[in-house]
CSV table of C-alpha atoms in Angstrom, one decimal:
chain,number,residue,atom,x,y,z
A,5,MET,CA,-12.2,-22.7,-14.7
A,6,SER,CA,-14.6,-23.8,-17.5
A,7,ALA,CA,-16.9,-26.0,-15.6
A,8,GLU,CA,-20.2,-25.3,-14.9
A,9,SER,CA,-20.6,-25.9,-11.2
A,10,PRO,CA,-23.9,-28.1,-10.6
A,11,VAL,CA,-26.1,-25.4,-8.4
A,12,ASN,CA,-28.7,-26.4,-5.6
A,13,PRO,CA,-31.5,-23.7,-5.7
A,14,GLU,CA,-33.0,-24.8,-2.7
A,15,SER,CA,-29.6,-23.0,-0.7
A,16,PRO,CA,-27.7,-21.1,-3.0
A,17,VAL,CA,-26.1,-19.5,-0.1
A,18,ASN,CA,-24.0,-21.6,3.0
A,19,PRO,CA,-24.8,-19.4,5.5
A,20,GLU,CA,-22.4,-21.7,8.2
A,21,SER,CA,-19.1,-19.8,6.1
A,22,SER,CA,-17.1,-17.6,8.0
A,23,PRO,CA,-17.6,-13.8,6.8
A,24,LEU,CA,-15.2,-13.3,4.4
A,25,SER,CA,-15.5,-16.9,3.1
A,26,VAL,CA,-17.9,-17.0,0.3
A,27,ARG,CA,-19.8,-19.8,-1.3
A,28,ILE,CA,-22.2,-20.4,-4.4
A,29,GLY,CA,-23.9,-22.7,-5.0
A,30,GLU,CA,-20.4,-25.3,-5.3
A,31,VAL,CA,-18.3,-22.7,-5.9
A,32,GLN,CA,-16.2,-21.2,-2.8
A,33,ARG,CA,-14.2,-18.5,-2.8
A,34,THR,CA,-12.0,-16.3,0.3
A,35,LEU,CA,-12.2,-12.7,0.0
A,36,PRO,CA,-9.5,-10.4,0.5
A,37,THR,CA,-9.7,-7.5,2.3
A,38,VAL,CA,-8.2,-3.9,0.8
A,39,ARG,CA,-8.1,-0.8,1.8
A,40,ALA,CA,-10.8,1.4,0.8
A,41,GLY,CA,-10.2,5.2,1.2
A,42,ASN,CA,-11.1,5.8,4.6
A,43,LEU,CA,-13.6,3.3,5.2
A,44,GLY,CA,-10.6,1.0,6.7
A,45,ARG,CA,-10.2,-2.6,5.3
A,46,VAL,CA,-13.3,-4.2,3.4
A,47,PRO,CA,-13.7,-7.4,1.8
A,48,LEU,CA,-13.3,-7.3,-2.4
A,49,VAL,CA,-15.3,-8.9,-4.6
A,50,GLU,CA,-13.8,-9.6,-8.2
A,51,PHE,CA,-16.2,-11.1,-11.0
A,52,ILE,CA,-13.8,-10.1,-13.4
A,53,GLY,CA,-11.5,-12.6,-14.5
A,54,ASP,CA,-13.4,-15.3,-12.7
A,55,PRO,CA,-16.2,-16.9,-15.1
A,56,GLU,CA,-16.7,-19.6,-12.6
A,57,PHE,CA,-17.6,-17.5,-9.6
A,58,THR,CA,-19.7,-15.3,-12.3
A,59,ASN,CA,-21.8,-18.5,-13.6
A,60,ALA,CA,-22.6,-19.5,-10.1
A,61,ALA,CA,-23.5,-16.3,-8.7
A,62,ALA,CA,-25.7,-15.1,-12.1
A,63,GLN,CA,-27.3,-19.2,-12.3
A,64,ALA,CA,-28.1,-18.4,-7.8
A,65,MET,CA,-29.5,-15.1,-8.9
A,66,LEU,CA,-32.2,-16.4,-11.8
A,67,GLY,CA,-34.3,-17.2,-8.2
A,68,LEU,CA,-34.4,-13.3,-7.3
A,69,ILE,CA,-35.3,-11.7,-10.3
A,70,PRO,CA,-39.2,-10.1,-9.2
A,71,PRO,CA,-42.0,-11.2,-11.1
A,72,GLY,CA,-42.7,-9.0,-14.0
A,73,THR,CA,-39.6,-7.9,-15.0
A,74,GLU,CA,-39.1,-7.2,-18.9
A,75,ILE,CA,-35.5,-6.2,-19.2
A,76,LEU,CA,-32.4,-6.0,-16.8
A,77,LEU,CA,-30.0,-2.3,-15.9
A,78,THR,CA,-26.5,-2.5,-15.0
A,79,VAL,CA,-23.8,-0.7,-15.1
A,80,VAL,CA,-20.1,-1.3,-15.8
A,81,THR,CA,-17.8,-2.1,-14.3
A,82,ASN,CA,-17.5,-5.3,-12.3
A,83,ALA,CA,-21.2,-6.8,-12.5
A,84,LEU,CA,-21.1,-6.7,-16.5
A,85,PRO,CA,-20.1,-10.5,-17.1
A,86,LEU,CA,-22.3,-11.3,-14.1
A,87,THR,CA,-25.3,-9.5,-15.9
A,88,HIS,CA,-24.1,-10.6,-19.2
A,89,GLU,CA,-25.1,-14.9,-18.0
A,90,LEU,CA,-27.7,-13.6,-15.9
A,91,SER,CA,-29.4,-12.4,-19.2
A,92,ASP,CA,-28.3,-15.3,-21.0
A,93,ARG,CA,-29.6,-17.7,-18.7
A,94,SER,CA,-32.8,-15.6,-17.8
A,95,GLY,CA,-34.0,-14.6,-21.4
A,96,LEU,CA,-34.0,-11.3,-20.1
A,97,PRO,CA,-32.6,-8.4,-22.0
A,98,TYR,CA,-30.3,-6.1,-20.4
A,99,VAL,CA,-28.8,-2.5,-20.5
A,100,CYS,CA,-25.2,-1.0,-19.0
A,101,ALA,CA,-25.0,2.1,-18.1
A,102,ARG,CA,-21.3,3.7,-18.4
A,103,LYS,CA,-18.5,5.7,-16.2
A,104,LYS,CA,-17.4,7.4,-18.8
A,105,ARG,CA,-18.8,10.0,-21.8
A,106,ARG,CA,-18.1,8.0,-25.4
A,107,THR,CA,-18.0,10.5,-28.1
A,108,TYR,CA,-20.2,7.8,-29.7
A,109,MET,CA,-23.1,8.0,-27.7
A,110,GLN,CA,-26.6,9.7,-28.5
A,111,ASP,CA,-28.5,12.0,-26.2
A,112,PRO,CA,-26.7,10.0,-23.3
A,113,LEU,CA,-28.9,10.4,-19.7
A,114,ILE,CA,-26.8,11.7,-17.2
A,115,GLN,CA,-26.9,10.4,-13.1
A,116,ASN,CA,-23.9,11.7,-10.7
A,117,VAL,CA,-23.4,9.2,-7.5
A,118,PRO,CA,-21.1,9.5,-5.0
A,119,SER,CA,-18.5,6.1,-4.6
A,120,LEU,CA,-17.3,4.1,-2.3
A,121,SER,CA,-14.5,2.4,-3.6
A,122,LEU,CA,-12.9,5.3,-5.6
A,123,GLY,CA,-13.8,8.0,-2.1
A,124,VAL,CA,-15.4,10.7,-5.0
A,125,ALA,CA,-18.0,11.2,-6.8
A,126,GLU,CA,-18.7,9.3,-10.2
A,127,THR,CA,-20.6,10.2,-12.8
A,128,LEU,CA,-23.3,7.1,-15.0
A,129,TRP,CA,-23.8,7.8,-18.8
A,130,LEU,CA,-26.6,6.1,-20.5
A,131,ASP,CA,-27.0,6.1,-24.4
A,132,GLY,CA,-29.8,7.7,-25.6
A,133,PRO,CA,-30.4,4.8,-27.4
A,134,HIS,CA,-30.1,2.2,-24.3
A,135,ALA,CA,-32.4,4.0,-22.4
A,136,GLU,CA,-35.1,3.8,-24.8
A,137,ARG,CA,-35.1,-0.2,-24.8
A,138,MET,CA,-36.2,0.5,-20.9
A,139,ARG,CA,-39.3,3.0,-22.2
A,140,GLY,CA,-42.6,1.5,-20.9
A,141,LYS,CA,-40.8,-1.5,-19.4
A,142,ARG,CA,-40.6,-3.5,-15.6
A,143,VAL,CA,-36.9,-2.7,-14.9
A,144,THR,CA,-34.9,-4.8,-12.6
A,145,ILE,CA,-31.5,-3.4,-11.5
A,146,VAL,CA,-28.5,-5.9,-11.0
A,147,GLN,CA,-25.5,-5.3,-8.9
A,148,ASP,CA,-22.9,-7.4,-7.7
A,149,VAL,CA,-22.7,-5.3,-4.6
A,150,ILE,CA,-24.8,-3.1,-3.3
A,151,ALA,CA,-23.4,-1.1,0.0
A,152,SER,CA,-24.8,2.6,0.3
A,153,GLY,CA,-27.6,2.1,-2.6
A,154,GLY,CA,-26.5,5.1,-3.8
A,155,THR,CA,-25.4,3.8,-7.1
A,156,ALA,CA,-28.5,1.7,-7.2
A,157,ARG,CA,-30.5,4.8,-6.8
A,158,ALA,CA,-28.8,6.4,-10.2
A,159,LEU,CA,-29.7,3.7,-11.7
A,160,ALA,CA,-33.5,3.7,-10.7
A,161,ARG,CA,-33.2,7.6,-12.1
A,162,PHE,CA,-32.3,6.2,-15.5
A,163,VAL,CA,-35.5,3.9,-15.3
A,164,GLU,CA,-37.6,6.7,-14.6
A,165,LEU,CA,-36.1,9.2,-17.1
A,166,ALA,CA,-36.4,6.7,-19.8
A,167,GLY,CA,-39.9,5.9,-19.2
A,168,GLY,CA,-39.7,3.1,-17.5
A,169,THR,CA,-40.6,1.7,-13.7
A,170,VAL,CA,-38.5,-0.1,-11.8
A,171,GLY,CA,-39.2,-3.8,-10.9
A,172,GLY,CA,-36.7,-4.6,-7.9
A,173,TYR,CA,-33.4,-4.4,-7.1
A,174,MET,CA,-31.0,-7.6,-7.1
A,175,ALA,CA,-27.3,-8.2,-5.8
A,176,ALA,CA,-25.1,-10.9,-5.1
A,177,PHE,CA,-24.2,-9.4,-2.3
A,178,ARG,CA,-25.5,-7.0,0.4
A,179,GLN,CA,-22.6,-5.1,2.4
A,180,GLY,CA,-23.8,-2.3,4.6
A,181,ASP,CA,-27.2,-0.9,5.9
A,182,THR,CA,-28.9,0.2,3.0
A,183,THR,CA,-32.8,1.1,2.9
A,184,LEU,CA,-33.5,-0.4,-0.4
A,185,PRO,CA,-35.6,-3.0,-1.1
A,186,LEU,CA,-33.0,-5.6,-1.9
A,187,ALA,CA,-33.3,-8.9,-2.8
A,188,TYR,CA,-29.5,-10.7,-2.7
A,189,LEU,CA,-27.3,-14.2,-1.8
A,190,GLN,CA,-25.4,-13.3,0.7
A,191,GLU,CA,-24.6,-10.3,3.0
A,192,LEU,CA,-20.7,-9.3,3.4
A,193,PRO,CA,-19.3,-7.2,6.2
A,194,SER,CA,-18.9,-3.4,5.9
A,195,ARG,CA,-15.4,-3.3,7.0
A,196,VAL,CA,-12.8,-5.9,8.8
B,17,MET,CA,-32.4,-12.7,-26.1
B,18,SER,CA,-30.8,-15.9,-24.7
B,19,ALA,CA,-31.6,-18.6,-27.3
B,20,GLU,CA,-27.8,-20.0,-28.1
B,21,SER,CA,-27.8,-19.8,-32.3
B,22,PRO,CA,-26.0,-22.7,-33.5
B,23,VAL,CA,-22.7,-21.9,-34.8
B,24,ASN,CA,-21.4,-23.5,-38.4
B,25,PRO,CA,-17.8,-23.5,-36.8
B,26,GLU,CA,-16.8,-24.1,-41.1
B,27,SER,CA,-18.0,-20.8,-41.9
B,28,PRO,CA,-19.1,-18.6,-39.0
B,29,VAL,CA,-18.8,-15.1,-41.1
B,30,ASN,CA,-20.8,-14.5,-44.2
B,31,PRO,CA,-18.5,-12.8,-46.7
B,32,GLU,CA,-21.5,-11.9,-48.6
B,33,SER,CA,-22.5,-9.8,-46.3
B,34,SER,CA,-22.4,-5.8,-46.8
B,35,PRO,CA,-19.6,-4.0,-45.4
B,36,LEU,CA,-22.0,-2.7,-42.4
B,37,SER,CA,-24.2,-5.9,-42.2
B,38,VAL,CA,-22.0,-8.7,-40.3
B,39,ARG,CA,-23.0,-12.3,-39.8
B,40,ILE,CA,-21.6,-14.5,-37.1
B,41,GLY,CA,-23.2,-17.9,-37.3
B,42,GLU,CA,-26.6,-17.5,-37.3
B,43,VAL,CA,-26.5,-14.0,-36.0
B,44,GLN,CA,-26.7,-11.3,-37.9
B,45,ARG,CA,-26.6,-7.6,-36.7
B,46,THR,CA,-26.8,-4.0,-38.9
B,47,LEU,CA,-24.1,-2.1,-36.9
B,48,PRO,CA,-25.0,2.0,-37.0
B,49,THR,CA,-22.2,4.1,-37.4
B,50,VAL,CA,-20.9,6.9,-35.1
B,51,ARG,CA,-19.0,10.1,-35.2
B,52,ALA,CA,-15.4,8.7,-34.1
B,53,GLY,CA,-13.1,11.9,-33.0
B,54,ASN,CA,-11.8,13.5,-36.4
B,55,LEU,CA,-12.3,10.3,-38.0
B,56,GLY,CA,-15.6,10.6,-39.3
B,57,ARG,CA,-18.0,8.1,-39.2
B,58,VAL,CA,-17.4,4.5,-38.3
B,59,PRO,CA,-18.7,1.6,-37.5
B,60,LEU,CA,-20.1,0.9,-33.6
B,61,VAL,CA,-20.3,-3.2,-33.0
B,62,GLU,CA,-21.6,-3.4,-29.1
B,63,PHE,CA,-21.1,-6.8,-27.5
B,64,ILE,CA,-22.4,-4.9,-24.0
B,65,GLY,CA,-25.8,-5.1,-23.3
B,66,ASP,CA,-26.1,-7.9,-26.3
B,67,PRO,CA,-25.8,-11.6,-25.0
B,68,GLU,CA,-26.4,-13.2,-28.6
B,69,PHE,CA,-24.4,-11.5,-30.5
B,70,THR,CA,-22.0,-11.5,-27.6
B,71,ASN,CA,-21.9,-15.4,-27.4
B,72,ALA,CA,-22.1,-16.3,-30.9
B,73,ALA,CA,-19.0,-14.3,-31.2
B,74,ALA,CA,-17.4,-16.2,-28.4
B,75,GLN,CA,-18.4,-19.5,-30.5
B,76,ALA,CA,-16.9,-18.7,-33.8
B,77,MET,CA,-13.2,-17.5,-31.7
B,78,LEU,CA,-13.1,-21.0,-30.3
B,79,GLY,CA,-11.3,-22.3,-33.5
B,80,LEU,CA,-9.3,-18.8,-33.4
B,81,ILE,CA,-7.2,-19.5,-30.3
B,82,PRO,CA,-3.6,-20.6,-31.0
B,83,PRO,CA,-2.5,-23.6,-30.5
B,84,GLY,CA,-0.7,-23.6,-26.8
B,85,THR,CA,-2.6,-21.0,-25.4
B,86,GLU,CA,-2.5,-21.2,-21.4
B,87,ILE,CA,-4.8,-17.9,-20.1
B,88,LEU,CA,-6.4,-15.1,-22.0
B,89,LEU,CA,-5.8,-11.4,-21.3
B,90,THR,CA,-8.1,-8.3,-22.4
B,91,VAL,CA,-9.0,-5.1,-21.4
B,92,VAL,CA,-12.5,-3.3,-20.0
B,93,THR,CA,-15.0,-2.8,-21.5
B,94,ASN,CA,-16.7,-3.5,-24.7
B,95,ALA,CA,-14.8,-7.0,-24.9
B,96,LEU,CA,-15.5,-8.2,-21.0
B,97,PRO,CA,-18.2,-10.1,-21.4
B,98,LEU,CA,-16.9,-11.6,-25.0
B,99,THR,CA,-13.8,-12.5,-23.0
B,100,HIS,CA,-16.0,-13.8,-20.2
B,101,GLU,CA,-17.5,-15.9,-22.8
B,102,LEU,CA,-14.4,-17.3,-24.4
B,103,SER,CA,-12.9,-18.2,-21.4
B,104,ASP,CA,-15.8,-19.9,-20.0
B,105,ARG,CA,-16.7,-22.2,-23.3
B,106,SER,CA,-12.6,-23.0,-24.4
B,107,GLY,CA,-11.8,-23.0,-20.4
B,108,LEU,CA,-8.8,-20.9,-20.9
B,109,PRO,CA,-8.9,-18.6,-17.7
B,110,TYR,CA,-8.3,-14.7,-18.3
B,111,VAL,CA,-7.4,-11.7,-17.1
B,112,CYS,CA,-8.2,-7.9,-17.4
B,113,ALA,CA,-6.5,-5.1,-17.8
B,114,ARG,CA,-8.9,-1.8,-16.3
B,115,LYS,CA,-8.6,1.8,-17.3
B,116,LYS,CA,-9.0,3.4,-14.4
B,117,ARG,CA,-6.8,3.2,-11.1
B,118,ARG,CA,-8.7,1.3,-8.2
B,119,THR,CA,-7.6,2.1,-4.7
B,120,TYR,CA,-7.4,-1.7,-4.1
B,121,MET,CA,-5.2,-2.7,-6.8
B,122,GLN,CA,-1.3,-3.5,-5.5
B,123,ASP,CA,1.7,-3.2,-7.3
B,124,PRO,CA,-0.5,-2.6,-10.7
B,125,LEU,CA,1.4,-2.3,-13.8
B,126,ILE,CA,0.8,0.7,-16.1
B,127,GLN,CA,1.3,1.2,-19.8
B,128,ASN,CA,-0.1,4.4,-21.6
B,129,VAL,CA,-2.1,3.9,-24.9
B,130,PRO,CA,-3.3,6.1,-27.6
B,131,SER,CA,-7.4,6.1,-28.2
B,132,LEU,CA,-9.3,5.9,-31.2
B,133,SER,CA,-12.4,6.1,-29.7
B,134,LEU,CA,-11.6,9.2,-27.2
B,135,GLY,CA,-9.2,11.2,-29.1
B,136,VAL,CA,-6.5,11.1,-26.4
B,137,ALA,CA,-3.9,8.6,-24.5
B,138,GLU,CA,-5.6,6.6,-22.1
B,139,THR,CA,-3.5,4.6,-19.3
B,140,LEU,CA,-4.3,0.9,-18.6
B,141,TRP,CA,-3.7,-0.6,-14.9
B,142,LEU,CA,-3.2,-4.1,-14.0
B,143,ASP,CA,-3.7,-5.3,-10.5
B,144,GLY,CA,-0.2,-6.5,-9.3
B,145,PRO,CA,-2.4,-9.8,-8.3
B,146,HIS,CA,-3.9,-10.3,-12.2
B,147,ALA,CA,-0.5,-9.9,-13.3
B,148,GLU,CA,1.1,-12.6,-10.9
B,149,ARG,CA,-1.6,-15.1,-12.8
B,150,MET,CA,0.3,-14.8,-16.6
B,151,ARG,CA,4.2,-15.7,-14.7
B,152,GLY,CA,5.8,-18.4,-16.9
B,153,LYS,CA,2.2,-18.8,-19.6
B,154,ARG,CA,1.7,-19.0,-23.0
B,155,VAL,CA,-0.5,-15.5,-23.7
B,156,THR,CA,-3.2,-14.8,-25.8
B,157,ILE,CA,-4.6,-11.4,-26.6
B,158,VAL,CA,-8.6,-11.2,-26.9
B,159,GLN,CA,-10.2,-7.5,-28.0
B,160,ASP,CA,-13.5,-6.8,-29.5
B,161,VAL,CA,-12.1,-5.0,-32.4
B,162,ILE,CA,-8.2,-4.3,-33.3
B,163,ALA,CA,-7.5,-1.2,-34.9
B,164,SER,CA,-4.4,0.7,-35.0
B,165,GLY,CA,-3.3,-2.5,-32.7
B,166,GLY,CA,-2.1,0.3,-30.1
B,167,THR,CA,-4.3,-1.5,-27.3
B,168,ALA,CA,-2.7,-5.1,-28.1
B,169,ARG,CA,0.5,-3.9,-28.2
B,170,ALA,CA,0.4,-2.7,-24.5
B,171,LEU,CA,-1.5,-5.4,-23.7
B,172,ALA,CA,1.5,-7.5,-24.9
B,173,ARG,CA,3.9,-5.3,-22.8
B,174,PHE,CA,2.2,-6.5,-19.7
B,175,VAL,CA,2.4,-9.7,-20.4
B,176,GLU,CA,6.3,-9.3,-21.2
B,177,LEU,CA,6.2,-7.2,-17.4
B,178,ALA,CA,4.6,-10.1,-16.2
B,179,GLY,CA,7.3,-12.7,-17.0
B,180,GLY,CA,4.7,-14.4,-19.8
B,181,THR,CA,4.9,-14.7,-23.3
B,182,VAL,CA,2.8,-13.5,-26.1
B,183,GLY,CA,0.8,-16.7,-28.1
B,184,GLY,CA,-0.9,-14.4,-30.4
B,185,TYR,CA,-3.7,-11.7,-30.7
B,186,MET,CA,-7.6,-12.5,-31.7
B,187,ALA,CA,-10.4,-9.9,-31.9
B,188,ALA,CA,-14.1,-10.5,-33.2
B,189,PHE,CA,-13.4,-7.8,-36.1
B,190,ARG,CA,-10.4,-6.3,-37.4
B,191,GLN,CA,-10.8,-2.2,-38.5
B,192,GLY,CA,-7.7,-0.3,-40.1
B,193,ASP,CA,-4.7,-1.6,-41.0
B,194,THR,CA,-2.5,-3.1,-38.4
B,195,THR,CA,0.4,-4.9,-38.8
B,196,LEU,CA,-0.3,-7.5,-35.9
B,197,PRO,CA,-0.5,-11.0,-37.0
B,198,LEU,CA,-4.0,-11.2,-36.0
B,199,ALA,CA,-6.6,-13.7,-36.3
B,200,TYR,CA,-10.3,-12.8,-36.4
B,201,LEU,CA,-13.7,-12.7,-38.2
B,202,GLN,CA,-14.6,-10.2,-39.9
B,203,GLU,CA,-13.2,-7.2,-41.2
B,204,LEU,CA,-14.4,-4.1,-40.6
B,205,PRO,CA,-14.5,-0.6,-42.4
B,206,SER,CA,-12.1,1.6,-41.3
B,207,ARG,CA,-14.6,4.6,-41.9
B,208,VAL,CA,-18.0,4.7,-44.0
């Protein structure tokens, strides 16, 4: 599990793989499909519990970081180990929004976002001291999968509320027809 | 942020630091104190958003892994990047319990646990396919901070329900008077 796979930066994703088979660098995964609300079956991407896959994605995503980025912003949970690795490998710090109010938060920023996987609106929370780290900074939004783009837009509003500017959007996978200008490694089908 | 700090495996923690100043390897942090329910003020450990601190802790915790461990089990959220790093550096796979039911879970295991930071009971969920990875395995429980030990005991029940055996308990910080046999890097005061 721990071996870091060699990654070919010229071609991080194999375009010949089947829709549910993903390959990043030397790491191949066949994604399970799961029921998601009333959307039918969708591919499930899990970075949690899979350090090899996480590290390969982080390495490949290094090449997607928009020039001028000073700090990364993500949201729990699946993108957390991925963004930790991307931060570590790029040298860029990161900030992470939460999906629960924690009692220790100070002057948190709040945004509502519709959720694909839960089928209900979710609330995102960003602790004040972490929001402060984005002030005056060029911030790139990082997610594991971007589908409708609703979560990404909520994160972008956090950046603006914190006094930063959005440098761009990046995700390991794009799934659906978001209009966001998005850098990503591979396209996933919206339903299977 | 990205530089990996050299870690002295002989002395990962400096015992001369003040109660709220923690030092792991070459990385020093002064922990903020926050209100936690009716417990008064407690030190706040945040690995999320701090890859340098996370990596130093993971490196130091390598030496705490009980011999014979075959897989690690943790729970979201603060311990997730830490356990990702520990898994990556040790070569041991990991499984991560969640605090929300996800629609895609198949035959999840469920445990209730009282929560220090939220002040109410929390429910932990472990997706069936991930529980299956622990069957017949020697599993070590990993957390960022272990206080009462309630969460750790809930995770241990997951191990038993999944057909594994608990190999031990480890945390970056011990905070309080749990009776669990616990390997940890540093003691934190329960209140300040």
